[in-house]
Amino acid sequence: MPKTITEQNLNSLIDALVQDGTRVVGPKRAGTMTVYEPLSAGVELSLAEMPRRSAKEVFFPVCENILSFQRTEQGTTVTDVDVCTFPETVLVGARPCDAAAAPVLDAVFSWDYRDEFFLERRKKTTVIGVACTKCDDACFCTAVGLSPAETRGSDLFLTPLAGGGYVCQVVTDKGEALVDQHSQLFADTPSATPQPLAEPAAGQFDLKRIKAWLDNHFESPFWVGISERCAGCGACAFLCPACHCFDINDEGTEKEGHRRKHWDACAFGKFTNHASGHNPRDAQPERYRNRIMHKFKYYDDKFGQTLCTGCGRCIRACPVGIDIAAILDEIQKQ
């Protein structure tokens, strides 16, 4: 028998988790926009619109210390960050396109080097996804093989009901444990009518056909044509739930400081600048080509997955109106 939870009890679940000391992150109004932020109470949860930034920050912060150093007359002391201190976290209200990006990122963060900062946060986070009942012209999750009811990446998945509340689908053991620990907030409901799901307008892409074109068109005038408008601002990469490039810098003084990870973006002019001064991608067409290649060829070559979940944030935020879905459609027609 399916379980359901009322909106009031969902708020009560968040309140109980916060009171227990769990870090709870979810969509929250901040000024004129909605963003994923830590919640201090259930009433702060705001599921009315898609958060402006993606949920990857829960696992992969914009910047973070990875060690600290201190130099004294006796020598230099280096102290690692203890990832065991990362808090147990519940990410509630994740859009399917955001939740689905997390397992995609697992591949690269556990590949030739295990990034314990990302992986420890993944291990300690329970994801409560919510189906989308609304979309806009930028949404194209269905075009890359996902859907507004995609459960991949979620541990517990909520689908809004016509009369209010949500039907709950337990996806993983983490989700089951969360339901068991707060069973008084869930009800067994013999029948429930879900709200109609969102229907993104974009048709499904033939990703194999697109990749086959990319395999053979590294050098093509097509890249110049589509990237002439790109300003190289990097907003697309920073808002993307799947982009994951970062840089590492030492910050502080000669005597003490921190080594820090910072997000980076392949659109930036100096992203590939070598210490020698050589820059293999010194022109914007080469940088935009890398963005498309990375998402729809290189990541597939290495991990058998597409590095895009169709959230549409890059389309909404691009200051010059570049539409990645339109570009993929154009490639597909080549």
Coordinates of N, CA, C and O in Angstrom, one line a residue, residues 90-262:
V90 N 20.0 16.0 5.1 CA 18.8 15.6 4.3 C 18.6 16.7 3.3 O 18.4 17.9 3.7
L91 N 18.6 16.4 2.0 CA 18.3 17.3 0.9 C 16.9 17.1 0.6 O 16.5 16.0 0.0
V92 N 16.0 18.0 0.9 CA 14.6 17.8 0.6 C 14.1 18.7 -0.5 O 14.5 19.9 -0.6
G93 N 13.2 18.2 -1.3 CA 12.6 19.0 -2.4 C 13.5 19.1 -3.6 O 13.4 20.1 -4.4
A94 N 14.4 18.2 -3.8 CA 15.3 18.2 -5.0 C 14.5 18.0 -6.2 O 13.7 17.0 -6.3
R95 N 14.7 18.8 -7.3 CA 14.1 18.5 -8.6 C 14.7 17.3 -9.2 O 15.9 17.0 -8.9
P96 N 14.0 16.5 -9.9 CA 14.5 15.3 -10.5 C 15.8 15.5 -11.3 O 16.7 14.7 -11.3
C97 N 15.9 16.7 -12.0 CA 17.1 17.0 -12.8 C 18.3 17.2 -11.9 O 19.5 17.0 -12.3
D98 N 18.1 17.7 -10.7 CA 19.2 18.0 -9.7 C 19.6 16.7 -9.0 O 20.8 16.3 -8.9
A99 N 18.6 15.9 -8.6 CA 18.9 14.6 -7.9 C 19.6 13.7 -8.9 O 20.5 13.0 -8.5
A100 N 19.2 13.6 -10.1 CA 19.8 12.7 -11.1 C 21.3 13.0 -11.4 O 22.0 12.2 -11.9
A101 N 21.6 14.3 -11.2 CA 23.0 14.7 -11.5 C 24.0 14.1 -10.5 O 25.2 13.9 -10.8
A102 N 23.6 13.9 -9.3 CA 24.5 13.4 -8.2 C 25.1 12.0 -8.6 O 26.4 11.9 -8.5
P103 N 24.4 11.0 -9.0 CA 25.0 9.8 -9.4 C 25.8 9.9 -10.6 O 26.8 9.1 -10.8
V104 N 25.5 10.9 -11.5 CA 26.4 11.1 -12.7 C 27.7 11.6 -12.2 O 28.8 11.1 -12.7
L105 N 27.8 12.5 -11.2 CA 29.0 13.0 -10.7 C 29.8 11.9 -9.9 O 31.0 12.0 -9.8
D106 N 29.1 10.9 -9.4 CA 29.8 9.9 -8.6 C 30.9 9.3 -9.5 O 32.0 8.9 -9.0
A107 N 30.7 9.2 -10.8 CA 31.6 8.5 -11.7 C 33.0 9.2 -11.7 O 34.0 8.6 -11.6
V108 N 32.9 10.5 -11.8 CA 34.2 11.3 -12.0 C 34.9 11.5 -10.6 O 36.1 11.5 -10.5
F109 N 34.1 11.6 -9.6 CA 34.7 11.9 -8.3 C 35.2 10.6 -7.6 O 35.8 10.7 -6.5
S110 N 34.9 9.4 -8.2 CA 35.5 8.2 -7.6 C 36.2 7.4 -8.7 O 36.4 6.2 -8.6
W111 N 36.7 8.1 -9.7 CA 37.4 7.5 -10.9 C 38.9 7.3 -10.6 O 39.2 6.4 -9.8
D112 N 39.8 8.0 -11.1 CA 41.2 7.8 -10.9 C 41.7 8.3 -9.6 O 42.8 7.9 -9.1
Y113 N 40.9 9.2 -8.9 CA 41.2 9.7 -7.6 C 39.9 9.8 -6.9 O 38.9 10.3 -7.4
R114 N 39.8 9.2 -5.7 CA 38.6 9.3 -4.9 C 38.6 10.6 -4.1 O 39.4 10.9 -3.2
D115 N 37.7 11.5 -4.5 CA 37.5 12.8 -3.8 C 36.7 12.6 -2.6 O 35.4 12.5 -2.6
E116 N 37.3 12.4 -1.4 CA 36.6 12.1 -0.2 C 35.7 13.2 0.3 O 34.8 13.0 1.0
F117 N 36.0 14.5 -0.2 CA 35.1 15.6 0.2 C 33.8 15.4 -0.4 O 32.7 15.5 0.3
F118 N 33.7 15.1 -1.7 CA 32.5 14.8 -2.4 C 31.8 13.5 -1.9 O 30.6 13.5 -1.5
L119 N 32.6 12.5 -1.8 CA 32.0 11.2 -1.5 C 31.5 11.1 -0.1 O 30.5 10.4 0.2
E120 N 32.2 11.7 0.8 CA 31.7 11.7 2.2 C 30.4 12.4 2.3 O 29.5 12.0 3.1
R121 N 30.3 13.5 1.6 CA 29.0 14.3 1.7 C 27.9 13.4 1.0 O 26.7 13.4 1.5
R122 N 28.2 12.8 -0.1 CA 27.2 11.9 -0.7 C 26.8 10.8 0.2 O 25.6 10.5 0.3
K123 N 27.7 10.2 0.9 CA 27.4 9.1 1.8 C 26.5 9.6 2.9 O 25.6 8.8 3.4
K124 N 26.7 10.8 3.4 CA 25.9 11.3 4.6 C 24.7 12.0 4.2 O 24.0 12.6 5.1
T125 N 24.3 12.1 2.9 CA 23.1 12.8 2.5 C 22.0 11.9 2.0 O 22.2 11.0 1.2
T126 N 20.8 12.1 2.5 CA 19.6 11.5 2.1 C 18.9 12.5 1.2 O 18.6 13.6 1.6
V127 N 18.5 12.0 0.0 CA 17.9 12.9 -1.0 C 16.4 12.6 -1.1 O 16.0 11.5 -1.4
I128 N 15.5 13.6 -0.8 CA 14.1 13.5 -1.0 C 13.7 14.3 -2.3 O 13.8 15.6 -2.3
G129 N 13.5 13.6 -3.4 CA 13.2 14.3 -4.6 C 11.7 14.6 -4.7 O 10.9 13.9 -4.0
V130 N 11.3 15.5 -5.5 CA 9.9 15.9 -5.8 C 9.6 16.0 -7.3 O 10.4 16.6 -8.0
A131 N 8.6 15.3 -7.7 CA 8.2 15.3 -9.1 C 7.8 16.7 -9.6 O 7.3 17.5 -8.8
C132 N 8.1 17.1 -10.8 CA 7.7 18.4 -11.3 C 6.4 18.3 -12.0 O 6.1 17.5 -12.8
T133 N 5.5 19.2 -11.6 CA 4.2 19.4 -12.2 C 4.1 20.6 -13.1 O 3.1 20.9 -13.7
K134 N 5.2 21.4 -13.0 CA 5.3 22.6 -13.9 C 6.6 22.7 -14.6 O 7.6 22.2 -14.0
C135 N 6.7 23.2 -15.7 CA 8.0 23.4 -16.4 C 7.9 24.7 -17.2 O 6.8 25.3 -17.3
D136 N 9.0 25.1 -17.8 CA 9.0 26.3 -18.6 C 9.7 25.9 -20.0 O 10.0 24.8 -20.2
D137 N 9.8 26.9 -20.8 CA 10.3 26.7 -22.2 C 11.8 26.2 -22.2 O 12.2 25.6 -23.2
A138 N 12.5 26.4 -21.1 CA 13.9 26.0 -21.0 C 14.1 24.5 -20.6 O 15.2 24.0 -20.8
C139 N 13.1 24.0 -19.9 CA 13.2 22.6 -19.4 C 13.3 21.6 -20.6 O 12.5 21.7 -21.5
F140 N 14.3 20.7 -20.5 CA 14.4 19.7 -21.6 C 14.9 18.3 -21.0 O 15.6 17.6 -21.7
C141 N 14.5 18.0 -19.8 CA 14.9 16.7 -19.2 C 14.5 15.5 -20.0 O 15.3 14.5 -20.1
T142 N 13.3 15.6 -20.6 CA 12.9 14.5 -21.4 C 13.7 14.3 -22.7 O 13.8 13.2 -23.2
A143 N 14.4 15.3 -23.1 CA 15.2 15.3 -24.3 C 16.5 14.5 -24.1 O 17.1 14.0 -25.0
V144 N 16.9 14.4 -22.8 CA 18.2 13.7 -22.5 C 17.9 12.4 -21.8 O 18.7 11.8 -21.1
G145 N 16.6 11.9 -21.9 CA 16.3 10.6 -21.4 C 15.8 10.5 -19.9 O 15.6 9.4 -19.4
L146 N 15.6 11.7 -19.3 CA 15.0 11.7 -18.0 C 13.5 12.1 -18.0 O 12.9 12.1 -19.1
S147 N 12.9 12.4 -16.9 CA 11.5 12.8 -16.9 C 11.2 13.6 -15.7 O 12.0 13.6 -14.7
P148 N 10.1 14.3 -15.6 CA 9.7 15.0 -14.4 C 9.4 14.1 -13.2 O 9.3 14.6 -12.1
A149 N 9.4 12.8 -13.5 CA 9.2 11.9 -12.4 C 10.4 10.9 -12.2 O 10.2 9.8 -11.7
E150 N 11.5 11.4 -12.7 CA 12.7 10.6 -12.6 C 13.1 10.4 -11.1 O 13.3 11.3 -10.4
T151 N 13.3 9.1 -10.7 CA 13.7 8.9 -9.3 C 15.2 8.7 -9.1 O 15.7 8.5 -8.0
R152 N 16.0 8.6 -10.2 CA 17.4 8.4 -10.1 C 18.1 9.5 -9.2 O 17.8 10.7 -9.5
G153 N 18.8 9.1 -8.2 CA 19.5 10.0 -7.4 C 18.7 10.3 -6.1 O 19.2 10.9 -5.2
S154 N 17.4 10.0 -6.1 CA 16.6 10.2 -4.9 C 16.6 9.0 -4.0 O 16.7 7.9 -4.6
D155 N 16.5 9.2 -2.7 CA 16.3 8.0 -1.8 C 14.8 7.9 -1.5 O 14.4 6.8 -1.2
L156 N 14.1 9.0 -1.4 CA 12.7 9.0 -1.2 C 12.1 9.9 -2.2 O 12.7 11.0 -2.5
F157 N 11.0 9.6 -2.9 CA 10.6 10.4 -4.0 C 9.1 10.7 -3.8 O 8.3 9.9 -3.5
L158 N 8.8 12.0 -3.8 CA 7.4 12.5 -3.5 C 6.8 13.0 -4.8 O 7.4 13.7 -5.6
T159 N 5.5 12.6 -5.0 CA 4.7 13.1 -6.1 C 3.5 13.8 -5.6 O 2.8 13.2 -4.8
P160 N 3.4 15.1 -6.0 CA 2.2 15.9 -5.5 C 0.9 15.2 -5.8 O 0.7 14.7 -6.9
L161 N 0.0 15.3 -4.8 CA -1.4 14.7 -5.0 C -2.4 15.8 -5.4 O -2.2 17.0 -5.0
A162 N -3.4 15.4 -6.1 CA -4.4 16.4 -6.5 C -5.1 17.1 -5.4 O -5.4 18.3 -5.4
G163 N -5.3 16.4 -4.3 CA -5.9 17.0 -3.1 C -5.0 17.6 -2.1 O -5.4 17.9 -1.0
G164 N -3.7 17.7 -2.4 CA -2.7 18.2 -1.4 C -1.9 17.0 -0.9 O -2.4 15.9 -0.8
G165 N -0.7 17.3 -0.4 CA 0.2 16.3 0.1 C 0.9 15.5 -1.0 O 0.8 15.9 -2.2
Y166 N 1.5 14.4 -0.6 CA 2.4 13.7 -1.6 C 2.3 12.2 -1.4 O 2.1 11.7 -0.3
V167 N 2.4 11.5 -2.5 CA 2.6 10.0 -2.4 C 4.1 9.8 -2.4 O 4.8 10.5 -3.1
C168 N 4.5 8.9 -1.5 CA 5.9 8.7 -1.3 C 6.4 7.3 -1.9 O 5.8 6.3 -1.6
Q169 N 7.4 7.4 -2.6 CA 8.1 6.2 -3.2 C 9.4 6.0 -2.6 O 10.3 6.8 -2.7
V170 N 9.6 4.9 -1.8 CA 10.9 4.6 -1.2 C 11.8 4.0 -2.4 O 11.4 3.0 -3.0
V171 N 12.9 4.7 -2.6 CA 13.8 4.3 -3.7 C 15.0 3.5 -3.2 O 15.5 2.6 -3.8
T172 N 15.5 3.9 -2.0 CA 16.8 3.2 -1.5 C 16.6 2.9 0.0 O 15.6 3.3 0.6
D173 N 17.6 2.2 0.5 CA 17.6 1.8 1.9 C 17.6 3.1 2.8 O 17.0 3.2 3.9
K174 N 18.3 4.1 2.3 CA 18.3 5.4 3.0 C 16.9 6.0 3.2 O 16.5 6.5 4.2
G175 N 16.2 5.9 2.1 CA 14.8 6.5 2.1 C 13.9 5.7 3.0 O 13.1 6.2 3.7
E176 N 14.1 4.3 3.0 CA 13.3 3.5 3.9 C 13.6 3.8 5.3 O 12.7 3.8 6.2
A177 N 14.9 4.0 5.6 CA 15.3 4.3 7.0 C 14.7 5.6 7.5 O 14.2 5.7 8.6
L178 N 14.7 6.6 6.6 CA 14.1 7.9 7.0 C 12.6 7.7 7.3 O 12.1 8.3 8.3
V179 N 11.9 6.9 6.4 CA 10.4 6.7 6.6 C 10.2 6.0 8.0 O 9.3 6.3 8.8
D180 N 11.0 4.9 8.2 CA 10.9 4.1 9.4 C 11.1 4.9 10.7 O 10.4 4.8 11.7
Q181 N 12.1 5.9 10.6 CA 12.4 6.7 11.8 C 11.3 7.7 12.1 O 11.3 8.2 13.2
H182 N 10.5 8.0 11.1 CA 9.5 9.0 11.3 C 8.2 8.5 10.8 O 7.4 9.2 10.2
S183 N 7.9 7.2 11.1 CA 6.7 6.6 10.5 C 5.4 7.2 10.9 O 4.4 7.1 10.2
Q184 N 5.4 7.9 12.1 CA 4.2 8.5 12.5 C 3.7 9.7 11.6 O 2.5 10.1 11.7
L185 N 4.6 10.2 10.8 CA 4.3 11.3 9.9 C 3.8 10.8 8.5 O 3.3 11.6 7.7
F186 N 3.9 9.5 8.3 CA 3.4 8.9 7.0 C 2.2 8.1 7.2 O 2.0 7.5 8.3
A187 N 1.3 8.0 6.2 CA 0.1 7.3 6.3 C 0.0 6.3 5.1 O 0.6 6.5 4.1
D188 N -0.6 5.1 5.4 CA -0.9 4.2 4.3 C -2.2 4.6 3.7 O -3.3 4.7 4.3
T189 N -2.2 4.8 2.4 CA -3.3 5.3 1.6 C -3.6 4.3 0.5 O -2.8 4.1 -0.4
P190 N -4.8 3.7 0.5 CA -5.1 2.7 -0.5 C -5.2 3.3 -1.9 O -4.8 2.7 -2.9
S191 N -5.6 4.5 -2.1 CA -5.6 5.1 -3.4 C -5.4 6.6 -3.3 O -5.8 7.3 -2.3
A192 N -4.7 7.2 -4.2 CA -4.4 8.6 -4.2 C -4.2 9.0 -5.7 O -3.6 8.3 -6.5
T193 N -4.7 10.2 -6.0 CA -4.6 10.7 -7.4 C -3.5 11.7 -7.5 O -3.6 12.8 -6.9
P194 N -2.4 11.4 -8.2 CA -1.3 12.4 -8.4 C -1.7 13.5 -9.3 O -2.6 13.3 -10.2
Q195 N -1.1 14.6 -9.1 CA -1.3 15.7 -10.1 C -0.6 15.4 -11.4 O 0.3 14.6 -11.4
P196 N -1.1 15.9 -12.5 CA -0.5 15.7 -13.8 C 1.0 16.2 -13.8 O 1.3 17.2 -13.2
L197 N 1.8 15.4 -14.4 CA 3.3 15.8 -14.5 C 3.5 16.9 -15.5 O 2.7 17.1 -16.4
A198 N 4.6 17.6 -15.3 CA 5.0 18.6 -16.3 C 5.3 17.9 -17.7 O 5.6 16.7 -17.7
E199 N 5.1 18.7 -18.7 CA 5.4 18.1 -20.1 C 6.3 19.0 -20.8 O 5.9 19.9 -21.6
P200 N 7.6 18.9 -20.6 CA 8.6 19.7 -21.4 C 8.4 19.5 -22.9 O 8.1 18.4 -23.4
A201 N 8.5 20.7 -23.6 CA 8.1 20.7 -25.0 C 9.2 19.9 -25.9 O 8.8 19.4 -27.0
A202 N 10.4 19.9 -25.4 CA 11.5 19.4 -26.3 C 11.3 17.9 -26.5 O 11.1 17.1 -25.5
G203 N 11.4 17.4 -27.7 CA 11.4 16.0 -28.0 C 12.7 15.3 -27.7 O 13.7 16.0 -27.5
Q204 N 12.7 14.0 -27.5 CA 13.9 13.3 -27.1 C 15.0 13.3 -28.2 O 14.7 13.1 -29.3
F205 N 16.2 13.7 -27.7 CA 17.3 13.7 -28.6 C 17.8 12.3 -28.9 O 17.7 11.4 -28.0
D206 N 18.4 12.1 -30.1 CA 19.1 10.8 -30.4 C 20.5 11.1 -30.0 O 21.4 11.6 -30.7
L207 N 20.8 10.8 -28.7 CA 22.2 11.1 -28.1 C 23.3 10.3 -28.8 O 24.4 10.8 -28.9
K208 N 23.0 9.1 -29.3 CA 24.0 8.4 -30.0 C 24.3 9.0 -31.3 O 25.5 9.1 -31.8
R209 N 23.3 9.6 -32.0 CA 23.5 10.3 -33.3 C 24.3 11.6 -33.0 O 25.2 11.9 -33.8
I210 N 24.0 12.3 -32.0 CA 24.7 13.5 -31.6 C 26.2 13.2 -31.3 O 27.1 13.8 -31.8
K211 N 26.4 12.1 -30.5 CA 27.8 11.8 -30.2 C 28.6 11.3 -31.5 O 29.7 11.7 -31.6
A212 N 27.9 10.6 -32.3 CA 28.6 10.2 -33.6 C 29.0 11.4 -34.4 O 30.1 11.4 -35.0
W213 N 28.2 12.4 -34.4 CA 28.6 13.7 -35.1 C 29.8 14.3 -34.4 O 30.8 14.7 -35.1
L214 N 29.7 14.4 -33.1 CA 30.8 15.0 -32.3 C 32.1 14.2 -32.5 O 33.2 14.8 -32.6
D215 N 32.0 12.9 -32.6 CA 33.2 12.0 -32.8 C 34.0 12.5 -34.0 O 35.2 12.3 -34.1
N216 N 33.3 13.0 -35.1 CA 34.0 13.3 -36.3 C 34.0 14.8 -36.7 O 34.4 15.1 -37.9
H217 N 33.7 15.6 -35.8 CA 33.7 17.1 -36.1 C 34.3 17.9 -35.1 O 33.8 19.0 -34.7
F218 N 35.5 17.5 -34.6 CA 36.3 18.3 -33.7 C 36.7 19.6 -34.4 O 36.6 20.7 -33.8
E219 N 37.1 19.5 -35.6 CA 37.5 20.7 -36.4 C 36.4 21.0 -37.4 O 36.2 20.3 -38.4
S220 N 35.5 21.9 -37.0 CA 34.4 22.2 -37.9 C 34.0 23.7 -37.7 O 34.1 24.3 -36.6
P221 N 33.7 24.3 -38.8 CA 33.3 25.8 -38.7 C 32.0 25.9 -37.9 O 31.7 27.1 -37.5
F222 N 31.3 24.8 -37.7 CA 30.1 24.9 -36.8 C 30.4 25.5 -35.5 O 29.5 26.3 -35.0
W223 N 31.5 25.2 -34.9 CA 31.8 25.8 -33.6 C 32.0 27.3 -33.6 O 31.6 27.9 -32.6
V224 N 32.5 27.8 -34.6 CA 32.7 29.3 -34.7 C 31.3 29.9 -34.8 O 31.0 30.9 -34.1
G225 N 30.4 29.3 -35.6 CA 29.1 29.9 -35.7 C 28.3 29.9 -34.5 O 27.6 31.0 -34.2
I226 N 28.3 28.9 -33.7 CA 27.5 28.8 -32.5 C 28.0 29.6 -31.3 O 27.3 29.8 -30.3
S227 N 29.3 29.9 -31.3 CA 30.0 30.5 -30.1 C 30.3 32.0 -30.3 O 30.8 32.6 -29.4
E228 N 29.9 32.5 -31.4 CA 30.2 34.0 -31.7 C 29.6 34.9 -30.6 O 30.2 35.9 -30.2
R229 N 28.5 34.5 -30.0 CA 27.8 35.3 -29.0 C 28.3 35.0 -27.6 O 28.1 35.8 -26.7
C230 N 29.0 33.9 -27.4 CA 29.4 33.5 -26.0 C 30.3 34.5 -25.4 O 31.3 34.9 -25.9
A231 N 29.9 35.0 -24.2 CA 30.7 36.1 -23.5 C 31.7 35.5 -22.6 O 32.5 36.2 -22.0
G232 N 31.7 34.1 -22.4 CA 32.6 33.5 -21.5 C 32.4 33.8 -20.1 O 33.4 33.8 -19.3
C233 N 31.2 34.1 -19.7 CA 30.9 34.5 -18.3 C 31.0 33.3 -17.3 O 31.2 33.4 -16.1
G234 N 30.7 32.1 -17.8 CA 30.7 30.9 -17.0 C 29.5 30.6 -16.2 O 29.4 29.7 -15.4
A235 N 28.4 31.4 -16.4 CA 27.2 31.2 -15.7 C 26.6 29.8 -15.9 O 26.1 29.2 -15.0
C236 N 26.7 29.4 -17.2 CA 26.2 28.1 -17.6 C 26.8 27.0 -16.7 O 26.1 26.1 -16.2
A237 N 28.1 27.0 -16.5 CA 28.8 26.0 -15.8 C 28.5 26.1 -14.3 O 28.3 25.1 -13.6
F238 N 28.4 27.3 -13.8 CA 28.2 27.5 -12.3 C 26.8 27.1 -11.9 O 26.6 26.6 -10.8
L239 N 25.8 27.2 -12.8 CA 24.4 26.9 -12.5 C 24.1 25.4 -12.8 O 23.1 24.9 -12.3
C240 N 24.9 24.8 -13.6 CA 24.7 23.4 -14.1 C 24.8 22.4 -12.9 O 25.7 22.5 -12.1
P241 N 23.9 21.5 -12.8 CA 24.0 20.5 -11.7 C 25.1 19.5 -12.0 O 25.4 18.7 -11.0
A242 N 25.6 19.4 -13.2 CA 26.6 18.4 -13.5 C 28.0 18.9 -13.8 O 29.0 18.1 -13.7
C243 N 28.2 20.2 -14.1 CA 29.5 20.7 -14.3 C 30.3 20.6 -13.0 O 29.8 20.9 -12.0
H244 N 31.6 20.3 -13.1 CA 32.3 19.9 -11.9 C 33.7 20.4 -11.9 O 34.5 19.9 -11.0
C245 N 34.2 21.2 -12.8 CA 35.6 21.6 -12.8 C 35.9 22.5 -11.6 O 35.1 23.3 -11.2
F246 N 37.1 22.3 -11.1 CA 37.5 23.2 -10.0 C 39.0 23.4 -10.1 O 39.7 22.7 -10.8
D247 N 39.5 24.5 -9.4 CA 40.9 24.8 -9.3 C 41.3 24.7 -7.9 O 40.4 24.7 -7.0
I248 N 42.6 24.6 -7.6 CA 43.1 24.6 -6.2 C 44.1 25.7 -6.1 O 45.0 25.8 -6.9
N249 N 43.9 26.5 -5.0 CA 44.8 27.6 -4.7 C 45.2 27.6 -3.3 O 44.5 27.2 -2.4
D250 N 46.4 28.2 -3.0 CA 46.8 28.4 -1.6 C 46.5 29.9 -1.3 O 46.9 30.8 -2.1
E251 N 45.8 30.1 -0.2 CA 45.5 31.5 0.2 C 45.9 31.7 1.6 O 45.9 30.8 2.5
G252 N 46.4 32.9 1.9 CA 46.8 33.3 3.2 C 48.1 34.1 3.2 O 48.3 34.8 2.2
T253 N 48.9 33.9 4.2 CA 50.2 34.6 4.2 C 51.3 33.6 4.2 O 51.1 32.4 4.1
E254 N 52.6 34.2 4.2 CA 53.7 33.3 4.2 C 53.7 32.4 5.5 O 54.2 31.3 5.4
K255 N 53.1 32.9 6.6 CA 53.2 32.1 7.8 C 52.0 31.1 8.0 O 52.2 30.1 8.7
E256 N 50.9 31.4 7.4 CA 49.7 30.5 7.6 C 48.7 30.8 6.5 O 48.6 31.8 5.9
G257 N 47.9 29.8 6.3 CA 46.8 29.9 5.3 C 46.1 28.6 5.0 O 46.2 27.6 5.8
H258 N 45.4 28.5 3.9 CA 44.6 27.4 3.6 C 44.8 27.0 2.1 O 45.1 27.9 1.3
R259 N 44.7 25.7 1.8 CA 44.6 25.3 0.4 C 43.1 25.1 0.2 O 42.5 24.4 0.9
R260 N 42.6 25.7 -0.9 CA 41.2 25.7 -1.2 C 40.8 25.2 -2.6 O 41.6 25.5 -3.5
K261 N 39.7 24.5 -2.6 CA 39.1 24.2 -3.9 C 38.1 25.3 -4.3 O 37.3 25.8 -3.4
H262 N 38.1 25.7 -5.6 CA 37.2 26.7 -6.1 C 36.6 26.2 -7.4 O 37.3 25.6 -8.2

